[in-house]
Each structure stands twice: as C-alpha cells, then as structure tokens.
mmCIF file of C-alpha atoms in Angstrom:
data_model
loop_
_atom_site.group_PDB
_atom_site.id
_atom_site.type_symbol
_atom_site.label_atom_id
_atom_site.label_comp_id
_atom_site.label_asym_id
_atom_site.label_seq_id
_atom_site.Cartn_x
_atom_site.Cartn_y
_atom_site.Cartn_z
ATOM 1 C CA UNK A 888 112.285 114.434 100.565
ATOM 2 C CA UNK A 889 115.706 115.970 99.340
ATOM 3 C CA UNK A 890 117.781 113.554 96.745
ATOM 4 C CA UNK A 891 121.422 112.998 98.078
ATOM 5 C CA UNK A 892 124.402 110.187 97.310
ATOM 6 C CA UNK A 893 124.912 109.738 100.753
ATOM 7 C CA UNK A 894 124.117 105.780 101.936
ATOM 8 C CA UNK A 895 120.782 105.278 103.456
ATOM 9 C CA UNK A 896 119.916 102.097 105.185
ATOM 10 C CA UNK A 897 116.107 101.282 104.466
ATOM 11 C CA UNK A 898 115.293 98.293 107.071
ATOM 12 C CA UNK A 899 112.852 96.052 105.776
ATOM 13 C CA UNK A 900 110.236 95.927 108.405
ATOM 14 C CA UNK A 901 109.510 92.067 106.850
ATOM 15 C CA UNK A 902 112.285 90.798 109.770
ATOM 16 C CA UNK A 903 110.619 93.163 112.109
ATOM 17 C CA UNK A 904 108.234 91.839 114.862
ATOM 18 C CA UNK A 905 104.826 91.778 113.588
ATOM 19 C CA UNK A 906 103.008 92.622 116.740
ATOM 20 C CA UNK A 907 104.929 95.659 117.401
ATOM 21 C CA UNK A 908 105.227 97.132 114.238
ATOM 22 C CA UNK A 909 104.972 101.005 115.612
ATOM 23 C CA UNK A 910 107.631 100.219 118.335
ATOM 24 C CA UNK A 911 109.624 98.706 115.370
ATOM 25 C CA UNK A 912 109.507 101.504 113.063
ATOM 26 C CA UNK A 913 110.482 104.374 116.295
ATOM 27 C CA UNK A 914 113.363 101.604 117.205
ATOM 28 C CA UNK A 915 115.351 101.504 113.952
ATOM 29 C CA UNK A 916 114.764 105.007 113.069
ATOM 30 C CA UNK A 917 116.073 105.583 116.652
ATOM 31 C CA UNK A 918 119.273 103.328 116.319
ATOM 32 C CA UNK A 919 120.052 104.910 112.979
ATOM 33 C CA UNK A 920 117.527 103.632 109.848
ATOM 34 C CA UNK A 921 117.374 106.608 107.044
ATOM 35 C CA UNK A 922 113.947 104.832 105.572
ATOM 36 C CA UNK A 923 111.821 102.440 106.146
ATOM 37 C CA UNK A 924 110.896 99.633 103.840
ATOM 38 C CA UNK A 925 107.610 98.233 103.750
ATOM 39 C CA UNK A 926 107.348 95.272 101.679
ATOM 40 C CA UNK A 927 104.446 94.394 100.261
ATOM 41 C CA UNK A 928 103.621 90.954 98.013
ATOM 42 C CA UNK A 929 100.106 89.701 96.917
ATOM 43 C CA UNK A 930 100.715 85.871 96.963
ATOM 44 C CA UNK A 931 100.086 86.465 92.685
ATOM 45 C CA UNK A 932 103.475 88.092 91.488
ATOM 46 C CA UNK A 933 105.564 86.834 94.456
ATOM 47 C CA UNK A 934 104.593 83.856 96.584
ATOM 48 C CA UNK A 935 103.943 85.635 99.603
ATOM 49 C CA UNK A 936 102.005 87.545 100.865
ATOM 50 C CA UNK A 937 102.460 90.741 103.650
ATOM 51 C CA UNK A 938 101.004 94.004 104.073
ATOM 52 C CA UNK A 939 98.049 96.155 102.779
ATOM 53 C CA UNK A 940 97.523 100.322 102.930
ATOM 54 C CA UNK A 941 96.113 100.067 105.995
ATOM 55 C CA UNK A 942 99.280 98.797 107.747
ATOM 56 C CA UNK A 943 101.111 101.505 105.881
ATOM 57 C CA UNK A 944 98.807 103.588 107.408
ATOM 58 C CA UNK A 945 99.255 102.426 110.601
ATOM 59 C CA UNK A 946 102.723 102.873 111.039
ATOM 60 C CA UNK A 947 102.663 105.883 109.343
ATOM 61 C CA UNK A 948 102.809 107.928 112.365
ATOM 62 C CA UNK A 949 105.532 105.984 113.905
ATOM 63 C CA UNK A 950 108.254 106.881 111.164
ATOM 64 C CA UNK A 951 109.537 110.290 111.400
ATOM 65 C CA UNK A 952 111.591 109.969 108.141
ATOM 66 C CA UNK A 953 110.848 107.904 104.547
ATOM 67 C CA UNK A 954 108.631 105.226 104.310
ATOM 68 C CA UNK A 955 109.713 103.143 101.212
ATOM 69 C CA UNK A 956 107.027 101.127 99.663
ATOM 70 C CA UNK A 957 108.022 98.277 98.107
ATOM 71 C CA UNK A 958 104.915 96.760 95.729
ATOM 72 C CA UNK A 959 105.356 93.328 94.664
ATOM 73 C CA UNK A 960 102.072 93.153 93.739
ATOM 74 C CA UNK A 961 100.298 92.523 90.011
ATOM 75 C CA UNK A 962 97.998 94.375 89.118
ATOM 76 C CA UNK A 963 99.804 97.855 90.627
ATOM 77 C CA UNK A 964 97.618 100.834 89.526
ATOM 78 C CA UNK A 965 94.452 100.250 91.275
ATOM 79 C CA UNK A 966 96.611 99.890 94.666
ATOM 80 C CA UNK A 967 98.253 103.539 94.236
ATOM 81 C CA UNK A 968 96.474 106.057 95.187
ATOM 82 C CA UNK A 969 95.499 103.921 98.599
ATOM 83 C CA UNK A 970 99.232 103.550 99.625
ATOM 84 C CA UNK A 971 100.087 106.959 98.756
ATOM 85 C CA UNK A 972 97.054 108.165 101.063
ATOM 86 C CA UNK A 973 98.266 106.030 103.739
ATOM 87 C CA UNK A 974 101.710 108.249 103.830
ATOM 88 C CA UNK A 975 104.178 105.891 101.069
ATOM 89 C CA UNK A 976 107.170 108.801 100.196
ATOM 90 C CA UNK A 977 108.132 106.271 97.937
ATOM 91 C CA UNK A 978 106.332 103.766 95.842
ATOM 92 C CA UNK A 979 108.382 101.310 93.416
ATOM 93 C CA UNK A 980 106.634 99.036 91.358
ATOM 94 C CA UNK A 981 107.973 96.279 89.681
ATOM 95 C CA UNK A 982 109.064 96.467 85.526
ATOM 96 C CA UNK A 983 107.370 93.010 85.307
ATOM 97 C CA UNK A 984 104.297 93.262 87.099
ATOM 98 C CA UNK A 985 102.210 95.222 84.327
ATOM 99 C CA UNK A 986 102.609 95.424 80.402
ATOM 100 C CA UNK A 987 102.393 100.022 81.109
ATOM 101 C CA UNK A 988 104.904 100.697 83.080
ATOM 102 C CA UNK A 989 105.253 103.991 81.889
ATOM 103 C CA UNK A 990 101.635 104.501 82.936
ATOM 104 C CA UNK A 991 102.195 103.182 86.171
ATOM 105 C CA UNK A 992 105.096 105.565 87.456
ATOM 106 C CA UNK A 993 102.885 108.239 85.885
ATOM 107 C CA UNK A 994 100.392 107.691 88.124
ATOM 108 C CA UNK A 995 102.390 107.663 91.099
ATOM 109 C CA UNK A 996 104.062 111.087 90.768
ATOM 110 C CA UNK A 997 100.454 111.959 90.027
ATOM 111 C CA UNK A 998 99.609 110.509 93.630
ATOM 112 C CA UNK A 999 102.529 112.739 95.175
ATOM 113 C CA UNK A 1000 104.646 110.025 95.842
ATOM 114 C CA UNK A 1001 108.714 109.682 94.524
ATOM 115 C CA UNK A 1002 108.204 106.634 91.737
ATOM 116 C CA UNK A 1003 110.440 103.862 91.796
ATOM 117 C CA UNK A 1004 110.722 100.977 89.730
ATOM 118 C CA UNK A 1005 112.247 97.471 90.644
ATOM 119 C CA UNK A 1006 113.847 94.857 88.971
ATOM 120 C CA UNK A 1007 114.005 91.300 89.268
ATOM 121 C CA UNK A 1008 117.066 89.189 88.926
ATOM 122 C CA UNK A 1009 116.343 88.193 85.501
ATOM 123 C CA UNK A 1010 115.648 91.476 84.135
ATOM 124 C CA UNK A 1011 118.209 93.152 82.031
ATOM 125 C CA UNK A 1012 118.802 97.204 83.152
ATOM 126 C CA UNK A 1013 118.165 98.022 79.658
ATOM 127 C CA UNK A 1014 114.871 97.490 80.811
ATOM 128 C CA UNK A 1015 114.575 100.941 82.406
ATOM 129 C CA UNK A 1016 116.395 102.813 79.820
ATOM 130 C CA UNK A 1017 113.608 104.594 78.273
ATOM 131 C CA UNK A 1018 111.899 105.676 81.553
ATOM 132 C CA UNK A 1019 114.929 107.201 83.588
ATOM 133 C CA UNK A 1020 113.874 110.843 83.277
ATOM 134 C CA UNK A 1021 110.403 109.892 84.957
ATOM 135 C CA UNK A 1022 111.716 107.529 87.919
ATOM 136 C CA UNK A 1023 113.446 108.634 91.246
ATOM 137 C CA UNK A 1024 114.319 105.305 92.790
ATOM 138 C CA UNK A 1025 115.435 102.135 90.404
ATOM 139 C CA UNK A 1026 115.514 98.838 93.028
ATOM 140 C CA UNK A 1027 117.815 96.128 91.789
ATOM 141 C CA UNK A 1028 116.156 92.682 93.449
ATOM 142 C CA UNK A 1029 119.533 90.925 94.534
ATOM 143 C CA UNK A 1030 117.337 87.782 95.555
ATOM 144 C CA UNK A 1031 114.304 86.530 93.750
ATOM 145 C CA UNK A 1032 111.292 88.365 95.557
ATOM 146 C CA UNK A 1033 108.914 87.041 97.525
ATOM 147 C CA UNK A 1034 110.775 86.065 101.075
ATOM 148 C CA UNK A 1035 113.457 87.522 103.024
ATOM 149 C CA UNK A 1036 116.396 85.710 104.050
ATOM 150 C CA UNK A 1037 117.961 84.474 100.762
ATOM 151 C CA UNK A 1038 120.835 84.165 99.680
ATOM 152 C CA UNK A 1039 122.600 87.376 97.701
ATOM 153 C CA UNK A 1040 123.030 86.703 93.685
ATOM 154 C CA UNK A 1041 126.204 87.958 92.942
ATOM 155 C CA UNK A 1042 125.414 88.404 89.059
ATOM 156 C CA UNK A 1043 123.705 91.583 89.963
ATOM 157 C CA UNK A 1044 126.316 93.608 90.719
ATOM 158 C CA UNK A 1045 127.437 94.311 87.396
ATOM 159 C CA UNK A 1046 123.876 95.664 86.848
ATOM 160 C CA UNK A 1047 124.048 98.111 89.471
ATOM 161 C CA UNK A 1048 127.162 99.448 87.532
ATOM 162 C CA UNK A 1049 124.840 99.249 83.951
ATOM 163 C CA UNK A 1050 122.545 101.300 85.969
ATOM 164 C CA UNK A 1051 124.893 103.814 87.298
ATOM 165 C CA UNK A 1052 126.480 104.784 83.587
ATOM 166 C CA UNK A 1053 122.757 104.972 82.367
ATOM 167 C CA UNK A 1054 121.449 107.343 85.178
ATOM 168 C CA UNK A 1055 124.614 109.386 84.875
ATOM 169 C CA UNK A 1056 123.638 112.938 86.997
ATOM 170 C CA UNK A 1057 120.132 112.288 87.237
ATOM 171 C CA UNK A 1058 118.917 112.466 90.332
ATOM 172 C CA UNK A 1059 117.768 108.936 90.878
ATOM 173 C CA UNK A 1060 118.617 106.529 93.778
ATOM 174 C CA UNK A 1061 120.182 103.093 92.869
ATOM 175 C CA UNK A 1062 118.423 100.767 95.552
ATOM 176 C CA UNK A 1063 119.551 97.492 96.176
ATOM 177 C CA UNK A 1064 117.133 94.576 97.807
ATOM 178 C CA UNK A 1065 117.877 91.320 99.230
ATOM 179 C CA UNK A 1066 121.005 89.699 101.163
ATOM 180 C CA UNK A 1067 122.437 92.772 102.401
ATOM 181 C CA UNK A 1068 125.010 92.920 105.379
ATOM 182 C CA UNK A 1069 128.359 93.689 105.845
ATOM 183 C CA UNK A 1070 130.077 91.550 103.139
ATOM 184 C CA UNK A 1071 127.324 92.026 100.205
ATOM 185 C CA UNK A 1072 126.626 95.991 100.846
ATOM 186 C CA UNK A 1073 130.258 96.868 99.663
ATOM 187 C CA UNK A 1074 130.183 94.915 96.249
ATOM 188 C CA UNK A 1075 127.140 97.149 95.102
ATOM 189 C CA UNK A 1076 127.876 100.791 97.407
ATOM 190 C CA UNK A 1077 131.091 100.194 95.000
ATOM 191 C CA UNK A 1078 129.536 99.718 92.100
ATOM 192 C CA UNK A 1079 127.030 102.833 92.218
ATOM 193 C CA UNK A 1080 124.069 101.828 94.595
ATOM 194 C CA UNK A 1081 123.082 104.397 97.785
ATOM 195 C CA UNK A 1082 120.341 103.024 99.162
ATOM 196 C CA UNK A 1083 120.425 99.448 101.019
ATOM 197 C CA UNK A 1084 117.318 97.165 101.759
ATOM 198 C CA UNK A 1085 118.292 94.446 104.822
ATOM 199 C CA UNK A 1086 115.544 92.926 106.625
ATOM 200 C CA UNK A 1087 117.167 89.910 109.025
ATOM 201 C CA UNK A 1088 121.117 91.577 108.382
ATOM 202 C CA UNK A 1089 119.697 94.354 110.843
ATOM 203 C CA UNK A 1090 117.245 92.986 112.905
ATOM 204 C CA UNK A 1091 119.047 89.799 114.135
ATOM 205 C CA UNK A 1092 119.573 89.649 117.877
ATOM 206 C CA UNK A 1093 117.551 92.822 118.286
ATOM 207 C CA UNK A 1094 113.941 93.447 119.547
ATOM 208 C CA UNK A 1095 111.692 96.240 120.568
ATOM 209 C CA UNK A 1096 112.921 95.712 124.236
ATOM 210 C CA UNK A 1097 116.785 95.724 123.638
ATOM 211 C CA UNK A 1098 117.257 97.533 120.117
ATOM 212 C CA UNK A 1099 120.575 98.229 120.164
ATOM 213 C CA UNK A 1100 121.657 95.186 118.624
ATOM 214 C CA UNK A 1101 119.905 97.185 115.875
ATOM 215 C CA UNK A 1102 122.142 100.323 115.569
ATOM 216 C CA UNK A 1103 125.171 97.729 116.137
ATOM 217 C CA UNK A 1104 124.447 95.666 112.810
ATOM 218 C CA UNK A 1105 123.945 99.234 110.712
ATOM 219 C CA UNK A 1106 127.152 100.649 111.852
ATOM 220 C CA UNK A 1107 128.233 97.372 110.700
ATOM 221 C CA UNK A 1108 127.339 97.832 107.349
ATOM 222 C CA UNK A 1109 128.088 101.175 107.119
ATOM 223 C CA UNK A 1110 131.408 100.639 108.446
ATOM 224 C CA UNK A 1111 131.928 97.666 105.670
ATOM 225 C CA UNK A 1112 130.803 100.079 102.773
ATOM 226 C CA UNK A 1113 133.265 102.866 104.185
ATOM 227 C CA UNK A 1114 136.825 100.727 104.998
#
C-alpha cells in the first residue's frame, strides 16, 4: 500500500446490501472505489452495532484493493490482531475510545496493518499532535458516529485545515467520514483531506444487479472536488 495525495473514494460498505456483501465489495471496486470501508461499532462507544473479523474476513477475498477498517469500538486492543488477520490494510481507532492511544496505534503497526486514528466531532485536532509521526491515516468524523445517513457538520472543515498545517509532508492521509457527496466532498478535498468515506452518497439507486448507478455517483463526487 503506496501513500499518494491523489483522492480515493473509500465506500462505506454500511449502505451496501447486507446479503451480498462479496458482490458488493467486486461492484464498487469495479465501478471505480479506491478502498473499501468497513465500519465497525460495538453498540458501547457508538450506538450501533455492525460487523466483526469474521465478516472482514469474509469479504476479504472479494476486494482486490484496500480494505479500510473503521473501529468504533471500546475497548480496541484486544480486537487487533483478529482484524488484521482477517486482511484490514488499514485499522483506525478512535482518540476517545481508550485512555493509551499511543499504545494502541503501536500495536497495530505491530499487527502489519497502516494505523489510523479517528476523531469525533467534538474532539479538537490538537488531539493528535503528539502522535503524527506514528499514524498513517487521521479520520475526521464529519457526523457523530454510530449511523450512516446524517447530516454533514460543517464546523469540521476548519479542522481538516488544523490537520493539514500539523501533518505538513508527512506522509499521512487526511480521511474524512460522514455526509459525503458532491456538495460536502469539495469543502474538505479544499481544505487538505484525500481520502472520502460515503456510504448512501454512492450506493443510492445502485445494487449488485445494476451497479452502475454506483460508478455514476463517484464520478459525481470526483467531478465536484475537481471543477
């Protein structure tokens, strides 16, 4: 897994249909998906709950390119070393969910896995500060986590551009989560962020049957963060 600027779209398979999750994974990656995000909530730190390793494992053989996990989940370390066995390129873990962070993204480099860490909307980017030069992947939360489909909160585009003067030329992705499509992705591609989480914003008025729709609404968002 090379690091580049470029935009990545990372559907969240959340929107995807549940009983075709394989088919799901080979249909976005087909129509144009750079990742794939797997989000994953415990019904303890986010009130929801979703997937386990063993989906991730799963599907794992369905996604050619990066599977993004996405761990919304308190306690986090036990739960590494199962999700980076089950193929997870990328594990964030939330700032909030554990009083050792530090010790967490420690332990998932030490799993082979790119560490990420997220942040909720309430949570300052100074937050990060002191663990830049051990994170590959910071996730701004643009929603409050825990269900898809909300609406975008505006206030955190001025964090993404915090977070792009902190990481300066590190080689660290600026991720953002929740609310993404055509009108939100240009507010925080402007401000500094290169990888985009949207769960319903690309799978509306798709399925496994007729995916195109799916390819349609990336170009769309890729054509909003370009004009």
């Amino acid at each position: 897994m090379s690091f580049d600027r470029s935009l990545k779209i990372a559907p969240s398979i959340l929107s995807a249909d549940f009983a075709n999750f394989g088919k799901e994974c080979e249909a976005i990656e087909a129509q144009g998906a750079d990742w794939v995000h797997v989000d994953v909530m415990d019904g303890h730190f986010v009130p929801n709950i979703t997937f386990g390793p063993a989906t991730c494992a799963a599907i794992r053989p369905h996604i050619k390119g990066v599977m993004d996990v996405h761990l919304m989940i308190a306690p986090v370390d036990p739960y590494i070393e199962a999700f980076a066995k089950a193929g997870a390129d990328v594990i964030t873990a939330h700032v909030e969910a554990g009083p050792h962070i530090h010790r967490t993204l420690q332990a998932i480099r030490a799993a082979g896995a790119k560490a990420g860490v997220a942040l909720n909307p309430g949570t300052p980017a100074s937050a990060v500060e002191y663990l830049l030069d051990m994170v590959d992947l910071v996730c701004v939360m643009t929603v409050n986590p825990g269900f898809g489909g909300q609406k975008f909160i505006h206030s955190q585009v001025e964090k993404v551009r915090q977070l792009r003067q902190m990481i300066g030329e590190r080689p660290i992705h600026i991720e953002i989560d929740g609310g993404v499509d055509p009108t939100t992705a240009p507010l925080v591609v402007e401000a500094g962020a290169d990888v985009l989480v949207a769960g319903s914003a690309v799978f509306r008025g798709g399925s496994v049957t007729d995916p195109t729709p799916y390819g349609d609404n990336m170009r769309a968002i890729r054509s909003a963060c370009s004009s």
